[in-house]
mmCIF file of C-alpha atoms in Angstrom:
data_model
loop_
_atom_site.group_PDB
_atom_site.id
_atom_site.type_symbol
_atom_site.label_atom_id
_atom_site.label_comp_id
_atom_site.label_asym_id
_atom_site.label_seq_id
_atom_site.Cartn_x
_atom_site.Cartn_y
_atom_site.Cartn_z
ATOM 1 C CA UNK A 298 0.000 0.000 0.000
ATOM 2 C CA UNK A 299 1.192 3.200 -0.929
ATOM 3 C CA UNK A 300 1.639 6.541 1.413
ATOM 4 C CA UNK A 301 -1.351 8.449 -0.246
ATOM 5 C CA UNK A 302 -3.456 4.852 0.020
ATOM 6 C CA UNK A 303 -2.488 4.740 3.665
ATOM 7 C CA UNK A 304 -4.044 8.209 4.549
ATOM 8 C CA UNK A 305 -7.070 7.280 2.978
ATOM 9 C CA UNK A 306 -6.981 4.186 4.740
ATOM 10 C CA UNK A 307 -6.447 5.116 8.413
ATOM 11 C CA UNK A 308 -6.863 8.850 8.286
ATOM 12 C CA UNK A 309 -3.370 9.911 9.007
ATOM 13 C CA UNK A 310 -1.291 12.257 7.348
ATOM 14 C CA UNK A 311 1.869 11.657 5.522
ATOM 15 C CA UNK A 312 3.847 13.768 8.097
ATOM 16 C CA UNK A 313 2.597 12.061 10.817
ATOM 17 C CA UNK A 314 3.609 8.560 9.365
ATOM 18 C CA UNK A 315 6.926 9.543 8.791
ATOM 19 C CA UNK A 316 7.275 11.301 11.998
ATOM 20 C CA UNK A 317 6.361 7.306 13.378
ATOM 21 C CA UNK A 318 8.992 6.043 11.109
ATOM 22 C CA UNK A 319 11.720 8.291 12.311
ATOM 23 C CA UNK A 320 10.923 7.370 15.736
ATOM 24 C CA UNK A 321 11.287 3.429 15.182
ATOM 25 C CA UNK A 322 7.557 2.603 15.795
ATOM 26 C CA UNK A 323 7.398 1.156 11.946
ATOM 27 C CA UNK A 324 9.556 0.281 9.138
ATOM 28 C CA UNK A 325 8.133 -0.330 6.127
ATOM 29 C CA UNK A 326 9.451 -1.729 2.972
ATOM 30 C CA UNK A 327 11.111 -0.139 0.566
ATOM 31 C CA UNK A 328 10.415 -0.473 -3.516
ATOM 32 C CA UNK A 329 13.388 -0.309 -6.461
ATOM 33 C CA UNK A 330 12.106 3.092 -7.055
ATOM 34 C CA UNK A 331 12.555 4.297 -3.561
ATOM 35 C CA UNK A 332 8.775 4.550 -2.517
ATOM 36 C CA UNK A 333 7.359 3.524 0.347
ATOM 37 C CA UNK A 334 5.256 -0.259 0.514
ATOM 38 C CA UNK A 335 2.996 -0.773 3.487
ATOM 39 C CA UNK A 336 2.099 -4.263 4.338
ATOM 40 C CA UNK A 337 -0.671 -5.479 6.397
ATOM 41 C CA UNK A 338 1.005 -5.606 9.424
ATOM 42 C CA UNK A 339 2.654 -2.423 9.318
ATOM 43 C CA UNK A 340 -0.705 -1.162 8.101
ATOM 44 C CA UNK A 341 -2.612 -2.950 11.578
ATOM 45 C CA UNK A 342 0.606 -1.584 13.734
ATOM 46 C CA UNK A 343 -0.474 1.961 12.453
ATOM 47 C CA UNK A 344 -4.066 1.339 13.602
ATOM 48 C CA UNK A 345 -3.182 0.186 16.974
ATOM 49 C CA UNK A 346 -0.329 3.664 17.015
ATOM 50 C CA UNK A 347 -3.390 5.567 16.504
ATOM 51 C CA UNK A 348 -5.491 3.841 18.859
ATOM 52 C CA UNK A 349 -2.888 4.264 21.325
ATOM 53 C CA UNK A 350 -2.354 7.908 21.246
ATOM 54 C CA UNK A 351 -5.869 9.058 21.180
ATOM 55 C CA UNK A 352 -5.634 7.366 24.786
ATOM 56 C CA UNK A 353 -3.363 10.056 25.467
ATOM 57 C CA UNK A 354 -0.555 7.295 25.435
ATOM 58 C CA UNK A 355 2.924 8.943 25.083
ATOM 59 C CA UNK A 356 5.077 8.040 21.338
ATOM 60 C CA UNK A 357 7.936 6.569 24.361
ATOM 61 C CA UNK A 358 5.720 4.104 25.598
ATOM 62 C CA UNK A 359 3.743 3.044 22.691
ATOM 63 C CA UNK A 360 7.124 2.008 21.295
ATOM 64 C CA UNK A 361 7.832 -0.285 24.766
ATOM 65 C CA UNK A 362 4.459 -1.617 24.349
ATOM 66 C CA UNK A 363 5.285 -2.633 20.948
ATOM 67 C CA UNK A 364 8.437 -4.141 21.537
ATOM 68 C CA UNK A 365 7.143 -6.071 24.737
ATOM 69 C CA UNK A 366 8.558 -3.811 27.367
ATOM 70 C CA UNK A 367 5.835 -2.218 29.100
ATOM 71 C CA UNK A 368 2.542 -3.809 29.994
ATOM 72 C CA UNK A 369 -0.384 -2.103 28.362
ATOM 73 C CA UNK A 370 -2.632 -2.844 31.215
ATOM 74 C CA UNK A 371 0.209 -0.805 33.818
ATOM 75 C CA UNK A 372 0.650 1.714 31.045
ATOM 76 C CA UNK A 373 -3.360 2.520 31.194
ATOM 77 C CA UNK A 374 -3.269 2.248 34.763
ATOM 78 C CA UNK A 375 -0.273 5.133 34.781
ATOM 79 C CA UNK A 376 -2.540 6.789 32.010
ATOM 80 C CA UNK A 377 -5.502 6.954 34.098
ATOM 81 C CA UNK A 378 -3.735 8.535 37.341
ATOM 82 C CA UNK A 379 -1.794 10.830 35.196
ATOM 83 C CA UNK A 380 -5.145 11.647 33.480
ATOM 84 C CA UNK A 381 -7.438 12.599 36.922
ATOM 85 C CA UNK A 382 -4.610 15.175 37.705
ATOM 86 C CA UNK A 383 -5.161 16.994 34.120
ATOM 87 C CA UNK A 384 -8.723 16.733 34.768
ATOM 88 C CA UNK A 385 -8.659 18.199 38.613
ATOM 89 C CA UNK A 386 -6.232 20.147 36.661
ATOM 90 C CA UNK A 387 -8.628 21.964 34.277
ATOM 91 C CA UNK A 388 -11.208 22.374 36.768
ATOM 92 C CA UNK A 389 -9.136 24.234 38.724
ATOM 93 C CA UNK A 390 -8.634 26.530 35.765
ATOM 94 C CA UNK A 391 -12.288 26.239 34.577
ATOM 95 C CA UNK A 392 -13.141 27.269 38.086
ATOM 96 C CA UNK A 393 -10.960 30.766 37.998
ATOM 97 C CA UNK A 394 -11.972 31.775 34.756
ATOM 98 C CA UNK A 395 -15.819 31.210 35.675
ATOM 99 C CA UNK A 396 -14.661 33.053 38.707
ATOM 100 C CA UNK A 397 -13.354 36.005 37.159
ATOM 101 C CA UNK A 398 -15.899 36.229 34.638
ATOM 102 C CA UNK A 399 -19.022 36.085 36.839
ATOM 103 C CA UNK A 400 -17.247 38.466 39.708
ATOM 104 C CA UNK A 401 -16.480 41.117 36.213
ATOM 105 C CA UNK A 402 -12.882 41.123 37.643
ATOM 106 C CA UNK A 403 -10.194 43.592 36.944
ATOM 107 C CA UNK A 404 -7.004 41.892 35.569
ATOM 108 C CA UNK A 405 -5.104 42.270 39.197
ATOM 109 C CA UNK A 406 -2.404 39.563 39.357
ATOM 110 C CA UNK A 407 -3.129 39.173 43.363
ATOM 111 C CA UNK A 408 -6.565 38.544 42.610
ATOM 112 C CA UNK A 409 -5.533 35.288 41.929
ATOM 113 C CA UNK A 410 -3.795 34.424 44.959
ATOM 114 C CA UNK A 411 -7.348 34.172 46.491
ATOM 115 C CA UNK A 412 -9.380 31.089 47.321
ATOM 116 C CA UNK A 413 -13.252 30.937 46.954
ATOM 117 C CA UNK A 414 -15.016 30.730 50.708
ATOM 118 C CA UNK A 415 -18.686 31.052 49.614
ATOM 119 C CA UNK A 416 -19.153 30.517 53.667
ATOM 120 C CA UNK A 417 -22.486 32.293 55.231
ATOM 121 C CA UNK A 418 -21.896 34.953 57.475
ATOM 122 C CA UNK A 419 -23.470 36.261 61.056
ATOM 123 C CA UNK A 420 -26.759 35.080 60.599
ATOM 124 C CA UNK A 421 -27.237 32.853 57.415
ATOM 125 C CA UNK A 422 -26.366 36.159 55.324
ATOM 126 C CA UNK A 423 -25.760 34.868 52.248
ATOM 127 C CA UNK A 424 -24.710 36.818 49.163
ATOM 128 C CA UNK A 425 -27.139 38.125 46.202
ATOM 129 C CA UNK A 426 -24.777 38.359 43.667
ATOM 130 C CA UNK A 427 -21.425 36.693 42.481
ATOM 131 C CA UNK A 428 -19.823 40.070 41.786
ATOM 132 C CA UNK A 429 -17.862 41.260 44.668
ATOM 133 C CA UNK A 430 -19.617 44.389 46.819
ATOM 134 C CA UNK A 431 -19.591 46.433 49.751
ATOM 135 C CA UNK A 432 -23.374 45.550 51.029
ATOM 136 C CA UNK A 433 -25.629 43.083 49.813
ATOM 137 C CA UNK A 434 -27.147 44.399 46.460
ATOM 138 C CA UNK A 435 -31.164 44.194 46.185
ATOM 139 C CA UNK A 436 -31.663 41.633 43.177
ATOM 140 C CA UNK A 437 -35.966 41.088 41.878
ATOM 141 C CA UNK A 438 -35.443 37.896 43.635
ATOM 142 C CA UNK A 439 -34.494 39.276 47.165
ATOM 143 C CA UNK A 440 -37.195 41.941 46.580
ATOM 144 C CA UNK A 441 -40.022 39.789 45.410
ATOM 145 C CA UNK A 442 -39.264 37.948 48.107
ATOM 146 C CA UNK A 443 -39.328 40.511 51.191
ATOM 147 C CA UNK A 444 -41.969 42.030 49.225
ATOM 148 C CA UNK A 445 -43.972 38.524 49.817
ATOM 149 C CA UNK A 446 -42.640 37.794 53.643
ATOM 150 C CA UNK A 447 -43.779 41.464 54.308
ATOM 151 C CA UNK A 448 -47.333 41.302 52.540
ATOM 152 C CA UNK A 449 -48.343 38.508 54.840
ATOM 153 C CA UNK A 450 -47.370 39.540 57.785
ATOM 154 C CA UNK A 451 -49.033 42.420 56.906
ATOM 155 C CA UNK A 452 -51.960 40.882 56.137
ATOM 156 C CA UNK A 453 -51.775 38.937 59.579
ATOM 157 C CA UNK A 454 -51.659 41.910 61.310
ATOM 158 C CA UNK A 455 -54.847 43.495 59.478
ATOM 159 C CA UNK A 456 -56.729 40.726 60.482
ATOM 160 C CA UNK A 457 -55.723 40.797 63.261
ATOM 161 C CA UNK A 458 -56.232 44.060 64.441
ATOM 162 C CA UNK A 459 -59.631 43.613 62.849
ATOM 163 C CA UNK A 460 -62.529 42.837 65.239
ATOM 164 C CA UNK A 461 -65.177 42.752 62.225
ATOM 165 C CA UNK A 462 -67.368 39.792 61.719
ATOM 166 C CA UNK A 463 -66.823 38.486 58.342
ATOM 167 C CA UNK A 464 -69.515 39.090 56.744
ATOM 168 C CA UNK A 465 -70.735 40.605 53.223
ATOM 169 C CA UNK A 466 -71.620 44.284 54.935
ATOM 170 C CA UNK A 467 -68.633 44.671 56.846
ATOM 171 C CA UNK A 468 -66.412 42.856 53.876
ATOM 172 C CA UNK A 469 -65.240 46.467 52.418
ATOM 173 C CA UNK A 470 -64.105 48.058 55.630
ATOM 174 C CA UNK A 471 -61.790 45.266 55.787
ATOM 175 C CA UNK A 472 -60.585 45.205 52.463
ATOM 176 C CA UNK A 473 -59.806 49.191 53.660
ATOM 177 C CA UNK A 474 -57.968 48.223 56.636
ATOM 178 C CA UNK A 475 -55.715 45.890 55.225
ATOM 179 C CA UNK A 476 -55.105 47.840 52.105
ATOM 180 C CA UNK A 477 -54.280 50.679 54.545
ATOM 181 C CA UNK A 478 -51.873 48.065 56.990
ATOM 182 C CA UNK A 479 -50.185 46.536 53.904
ATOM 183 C CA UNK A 480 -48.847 49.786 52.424
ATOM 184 C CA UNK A 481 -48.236 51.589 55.241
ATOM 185 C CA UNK A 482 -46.179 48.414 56.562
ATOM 186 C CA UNK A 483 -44.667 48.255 52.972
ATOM 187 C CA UNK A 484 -43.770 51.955 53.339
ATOM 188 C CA UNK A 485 -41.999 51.409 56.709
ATOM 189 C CA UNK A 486 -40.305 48.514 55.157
ATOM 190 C CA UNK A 487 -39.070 49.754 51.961
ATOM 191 C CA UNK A 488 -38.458 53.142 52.542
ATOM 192 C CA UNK A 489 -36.776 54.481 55.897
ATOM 193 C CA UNK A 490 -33.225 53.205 57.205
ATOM 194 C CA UNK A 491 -32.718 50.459 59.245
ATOM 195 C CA UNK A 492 -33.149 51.362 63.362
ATOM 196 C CA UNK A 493 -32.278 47.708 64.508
ATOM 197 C CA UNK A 494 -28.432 48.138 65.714
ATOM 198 C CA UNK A 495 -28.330 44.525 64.962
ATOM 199 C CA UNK A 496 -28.306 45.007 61.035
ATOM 200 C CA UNK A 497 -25.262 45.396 59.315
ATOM 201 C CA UNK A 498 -26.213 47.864 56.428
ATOM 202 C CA UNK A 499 -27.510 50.181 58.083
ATOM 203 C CA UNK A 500 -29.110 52.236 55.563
ATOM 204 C CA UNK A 501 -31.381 49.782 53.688
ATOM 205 C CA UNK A 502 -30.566 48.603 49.851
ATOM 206 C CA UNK A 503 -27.150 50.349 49.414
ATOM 207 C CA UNK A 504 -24.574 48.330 47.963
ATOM 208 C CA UNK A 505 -21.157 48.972 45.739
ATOM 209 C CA UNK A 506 -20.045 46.232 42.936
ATOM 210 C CA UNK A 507 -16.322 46.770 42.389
ATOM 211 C CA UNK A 508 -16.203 45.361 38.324
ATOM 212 C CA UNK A 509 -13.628 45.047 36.012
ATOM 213 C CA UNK A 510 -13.737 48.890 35.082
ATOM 214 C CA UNK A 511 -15.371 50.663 37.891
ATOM 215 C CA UNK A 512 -17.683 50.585 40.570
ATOM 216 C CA UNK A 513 -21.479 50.097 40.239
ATOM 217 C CA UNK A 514 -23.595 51.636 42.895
ATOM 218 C CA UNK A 515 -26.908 52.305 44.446
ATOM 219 C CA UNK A 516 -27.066 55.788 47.018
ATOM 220 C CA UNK A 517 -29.763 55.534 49.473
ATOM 221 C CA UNK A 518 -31.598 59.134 48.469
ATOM 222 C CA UNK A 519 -34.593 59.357 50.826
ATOM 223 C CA UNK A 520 -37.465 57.156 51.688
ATOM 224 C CA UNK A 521 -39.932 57.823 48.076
ATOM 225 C CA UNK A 522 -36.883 57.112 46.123
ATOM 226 C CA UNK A 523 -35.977 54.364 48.176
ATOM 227 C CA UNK A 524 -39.377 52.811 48.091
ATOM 228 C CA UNK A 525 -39.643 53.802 44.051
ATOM 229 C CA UNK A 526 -36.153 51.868 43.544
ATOM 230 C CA UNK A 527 -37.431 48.766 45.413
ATOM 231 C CA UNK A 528 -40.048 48.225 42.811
ATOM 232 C CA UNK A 529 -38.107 49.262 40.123
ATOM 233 C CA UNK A 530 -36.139 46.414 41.273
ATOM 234 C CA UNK A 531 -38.953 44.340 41.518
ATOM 235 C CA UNK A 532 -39.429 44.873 37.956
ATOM 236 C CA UNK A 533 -35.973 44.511 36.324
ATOM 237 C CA UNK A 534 -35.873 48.505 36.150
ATOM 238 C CA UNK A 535 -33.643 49.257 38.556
ATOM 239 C CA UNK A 536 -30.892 51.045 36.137
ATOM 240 C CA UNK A 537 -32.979 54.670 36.333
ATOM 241 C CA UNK A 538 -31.257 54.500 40.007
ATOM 242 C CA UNK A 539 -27.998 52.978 39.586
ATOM 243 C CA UNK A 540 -24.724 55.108 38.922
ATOM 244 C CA UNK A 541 -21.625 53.530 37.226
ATOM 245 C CA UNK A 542 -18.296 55.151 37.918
ATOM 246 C CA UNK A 543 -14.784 54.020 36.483
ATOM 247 C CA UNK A 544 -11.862 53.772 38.925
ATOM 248 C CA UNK A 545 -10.138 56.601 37.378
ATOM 249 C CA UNK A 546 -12.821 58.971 37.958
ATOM 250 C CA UNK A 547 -13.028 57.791 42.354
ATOM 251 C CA UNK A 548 -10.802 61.066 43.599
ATOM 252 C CA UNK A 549 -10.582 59.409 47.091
ATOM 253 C CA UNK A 550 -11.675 57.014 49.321
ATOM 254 C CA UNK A 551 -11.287 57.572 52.798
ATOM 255 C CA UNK A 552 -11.827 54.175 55.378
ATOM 256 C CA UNK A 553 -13.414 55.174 58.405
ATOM 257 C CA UNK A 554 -12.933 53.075 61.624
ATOM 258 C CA UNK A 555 -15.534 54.266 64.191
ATOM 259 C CA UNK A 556 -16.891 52.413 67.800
ATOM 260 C CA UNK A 557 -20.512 51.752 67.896
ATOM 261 C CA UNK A 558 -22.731 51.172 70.890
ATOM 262 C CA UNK A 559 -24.533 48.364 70.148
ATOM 263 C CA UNK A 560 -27.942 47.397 71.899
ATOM 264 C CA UNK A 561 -29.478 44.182 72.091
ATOM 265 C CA UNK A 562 -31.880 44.717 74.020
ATOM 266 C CA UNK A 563 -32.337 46.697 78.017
ATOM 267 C CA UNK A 564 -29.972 46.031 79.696
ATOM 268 C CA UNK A 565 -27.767 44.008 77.437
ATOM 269 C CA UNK A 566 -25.397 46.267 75.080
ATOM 270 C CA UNK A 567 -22.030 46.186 73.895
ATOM 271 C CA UNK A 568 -19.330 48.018 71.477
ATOM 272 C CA UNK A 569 -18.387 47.424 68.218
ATOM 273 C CA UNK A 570 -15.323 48.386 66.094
ATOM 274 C CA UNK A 571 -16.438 48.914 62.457
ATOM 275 C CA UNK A 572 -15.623 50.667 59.355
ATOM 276 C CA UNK A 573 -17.406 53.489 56.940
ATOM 277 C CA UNK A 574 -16.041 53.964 53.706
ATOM 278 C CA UNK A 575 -16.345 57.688 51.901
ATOM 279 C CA UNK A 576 -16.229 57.693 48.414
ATOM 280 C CA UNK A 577 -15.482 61.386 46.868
ATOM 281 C CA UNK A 578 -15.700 61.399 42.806
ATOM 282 C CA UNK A 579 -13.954 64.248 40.477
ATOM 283 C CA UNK A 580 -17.389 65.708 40.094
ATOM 284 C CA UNK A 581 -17.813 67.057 43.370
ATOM 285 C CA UNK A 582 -20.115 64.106 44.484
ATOM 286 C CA UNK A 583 -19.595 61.916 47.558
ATOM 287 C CA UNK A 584 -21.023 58.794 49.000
ATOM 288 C CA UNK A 585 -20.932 57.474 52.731
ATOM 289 C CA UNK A 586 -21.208 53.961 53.344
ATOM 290 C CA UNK A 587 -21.870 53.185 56.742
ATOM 291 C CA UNK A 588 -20.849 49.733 58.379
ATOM 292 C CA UNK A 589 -21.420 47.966 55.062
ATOM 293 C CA UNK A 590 -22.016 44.464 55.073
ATOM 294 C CA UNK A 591 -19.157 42.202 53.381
ATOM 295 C CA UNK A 592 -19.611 38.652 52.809
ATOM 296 C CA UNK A 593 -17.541 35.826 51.803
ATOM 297 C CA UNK A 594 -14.111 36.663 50.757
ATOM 298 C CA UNK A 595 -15.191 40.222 49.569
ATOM 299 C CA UNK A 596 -13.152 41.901 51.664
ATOM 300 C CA UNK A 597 -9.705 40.612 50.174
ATOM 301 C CA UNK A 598 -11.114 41.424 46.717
ATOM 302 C CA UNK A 599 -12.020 44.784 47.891
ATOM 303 C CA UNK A 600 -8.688 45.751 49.608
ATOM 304 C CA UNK A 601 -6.481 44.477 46.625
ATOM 305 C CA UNK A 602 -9.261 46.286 43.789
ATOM 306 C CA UNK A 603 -9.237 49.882 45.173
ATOM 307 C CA UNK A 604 -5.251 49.697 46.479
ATOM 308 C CA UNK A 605 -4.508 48.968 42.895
ATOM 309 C CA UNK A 606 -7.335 51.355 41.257
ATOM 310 C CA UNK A 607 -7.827 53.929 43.403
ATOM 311 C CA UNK A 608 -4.804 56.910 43.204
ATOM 312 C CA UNK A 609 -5.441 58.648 46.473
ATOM 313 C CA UNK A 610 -6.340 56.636 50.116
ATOM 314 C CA UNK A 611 -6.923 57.380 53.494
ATOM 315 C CA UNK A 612 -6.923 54.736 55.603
ATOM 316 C CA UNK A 613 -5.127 55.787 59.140
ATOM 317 C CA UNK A 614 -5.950 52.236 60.634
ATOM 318 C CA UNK A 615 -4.533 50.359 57.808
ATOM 319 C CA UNK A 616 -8.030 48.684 57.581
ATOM 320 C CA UNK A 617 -7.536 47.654 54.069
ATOM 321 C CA UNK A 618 -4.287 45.626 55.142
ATOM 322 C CA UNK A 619 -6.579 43.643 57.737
ATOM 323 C CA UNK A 620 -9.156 43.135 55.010
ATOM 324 C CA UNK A 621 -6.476 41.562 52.792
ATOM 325 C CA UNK A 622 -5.293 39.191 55.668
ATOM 326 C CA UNK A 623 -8.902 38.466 56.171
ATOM 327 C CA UNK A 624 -8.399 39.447 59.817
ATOM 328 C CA UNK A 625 -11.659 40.136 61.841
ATOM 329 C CA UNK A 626 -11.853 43.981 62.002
ATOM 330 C CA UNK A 627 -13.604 44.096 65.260
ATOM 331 C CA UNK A 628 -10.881 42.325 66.781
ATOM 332 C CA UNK A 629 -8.280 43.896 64.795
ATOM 333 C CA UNK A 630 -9.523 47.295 66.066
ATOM 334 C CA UNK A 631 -10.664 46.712 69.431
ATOM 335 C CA UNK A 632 -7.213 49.050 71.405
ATOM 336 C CA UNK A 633 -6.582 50.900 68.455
ATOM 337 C CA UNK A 634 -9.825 53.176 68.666
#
């Protein structure tokens, strides 16, 4: 069989045959006129080459296996092992570049330095979005969902309050009342800031995504836009209220440490180390986060993002360097304030 018959025949190409005839893994015959002649054996040899390396099975070790000195059931055996630590391998890599792609991160070599911990935090927070943020961001599934929670308890507490028989007559006065309970409660809800010194965020909805070119924020701006933004996000229309800013256009951000008093009820209180962070853009315009919520390993990504992206700093505490050792910041505060 000739070379061009042989490609047909087992769907190699001339340069690879050679390239197995240089090696020693074949040696075919040779005609008066200097061309190549396959036989059958040579021809089944080349099948059983090309069987063996689409098992991944090394040109080395084919040739032992042809000439008797390696077992092919040990060589597989090697193959498979060798094989699980490509494939833990790539999932490792498949695993950072879905990473970095659903987080929107910046190309910061130390970024990569960090492990996932998708742990909860305090109690059962749990993160609304892969993209890493100061506060949890208000997503239409969060919302529907509070918006659901807080529609029944209102409801229980218009019927409750409601010492009406239930009949036909009396059926629109209660309608009334719990019209009037529900949005009132949903008002209250959605609208004010937080009281409860046991909530993180306390000024409700605010969060700040740190992406790949900027930050991505929501500024709490009274209680009628709050409430208006809640069902905008409720609705997917939530970008009226959002502001984008690139990293080049943040003129400082100051990190505030601060002691809070916090109350958990007469007469059980205690302090609290925690940290603001002031945002001051080139346009005049400022934003105060207080005590945002940070979950996961946010804090790392945080503290390496705006060190590398943001020109000018204030951070007298060196909180950032705590948030990049993932050191508590209570603890690491408590005697320095």
């Amino acid at each position: 069989m000739k070379t061009n018959e042989l490609e047909k025949e087992i769907g190699l190409s001339k340069y690879t045959i050679r390239y197995y005839e240089k090696e020693g893994l074949i040696q075919p015959k040779r005609e008066e006129n200097g061309y190549r002649d396959y036989d059958d054996e040579t021809v089944q040899k080349l099948k059983i080459i090309k069987f063996l390396r689409n098992l991944q099975i090394s040109v080395d070790d084919i040739k032992a296996i042809l000439d008797g000195e390696l077992d092919f059931r040990h060589c597989l055996k090697i193959n498979q092992v060798n094989m699980q630590k490509q494939i833990e391998s790539m999932n490792e890599i498949k695993d950072t570049i879905d990473d970095y792609y659903d987080k929107d991160l910046p190309l910061i070599e130390e970024l990569s330095e960090i492990k996932n911990n998708n742990n909860k935090m305090g109690l059962g927070f749990q993160k609304t979005t892969s993209t890493v943020s100061l506060g949890r961001k208000l997503t239409p599934e969060l919302a529907r969902r509070q918006l659901i929670i807080t529609f029944i308890g209102a409801l229980v507490v218009a019927v409750s309050f409601s010492r009406m028989p239930y009949d036909l007559g009396n059926m629109r006065v209660l309608v009334g009342i719990v019209f009037f309970i529900v949005t009132f409660m949903l008002m209250i809800a959605f609208s004010f800031k937080q009281t409860s010194a046991m909530m993180l965020d306390n000024t409700l909805n605010q969060s700040v995504e740190f992406l790949s070119d900027g930050i991505y924020y929501y500024q709490f701006d009274g209680p009628m836009s709050n409430f208006k933004y809640f069902f905008a996000v409720v609705f997917n229309k939530k970008h009226q209220f959002m502001h984008k800013c690139l990293y080049e256009d943040i003129e400082k951000l100051e990190v505030v440490a601060k002691k809070k008093y916090m109350s958990i009820g007469s007469p059980l209180a205690y302090e609290a180390c925690v940290s603001d962070f002031k945002f001051t853009f080139k346009d005049g315009q400022t934003f105060y986060f207080y005590w945002p919520m940070i979950l996961n390993d946010d804090a790392r990504y945080i503290a390496i993002i705006v060190e590398k992206k943001v020109k000018h700093i204030e951070d007298p505490y060196n909180i950032l360097y705590a948030m990049k050792q993932g050191i508590n910041l209570n603890d690491y505060l408590i005697g320095r304030l």
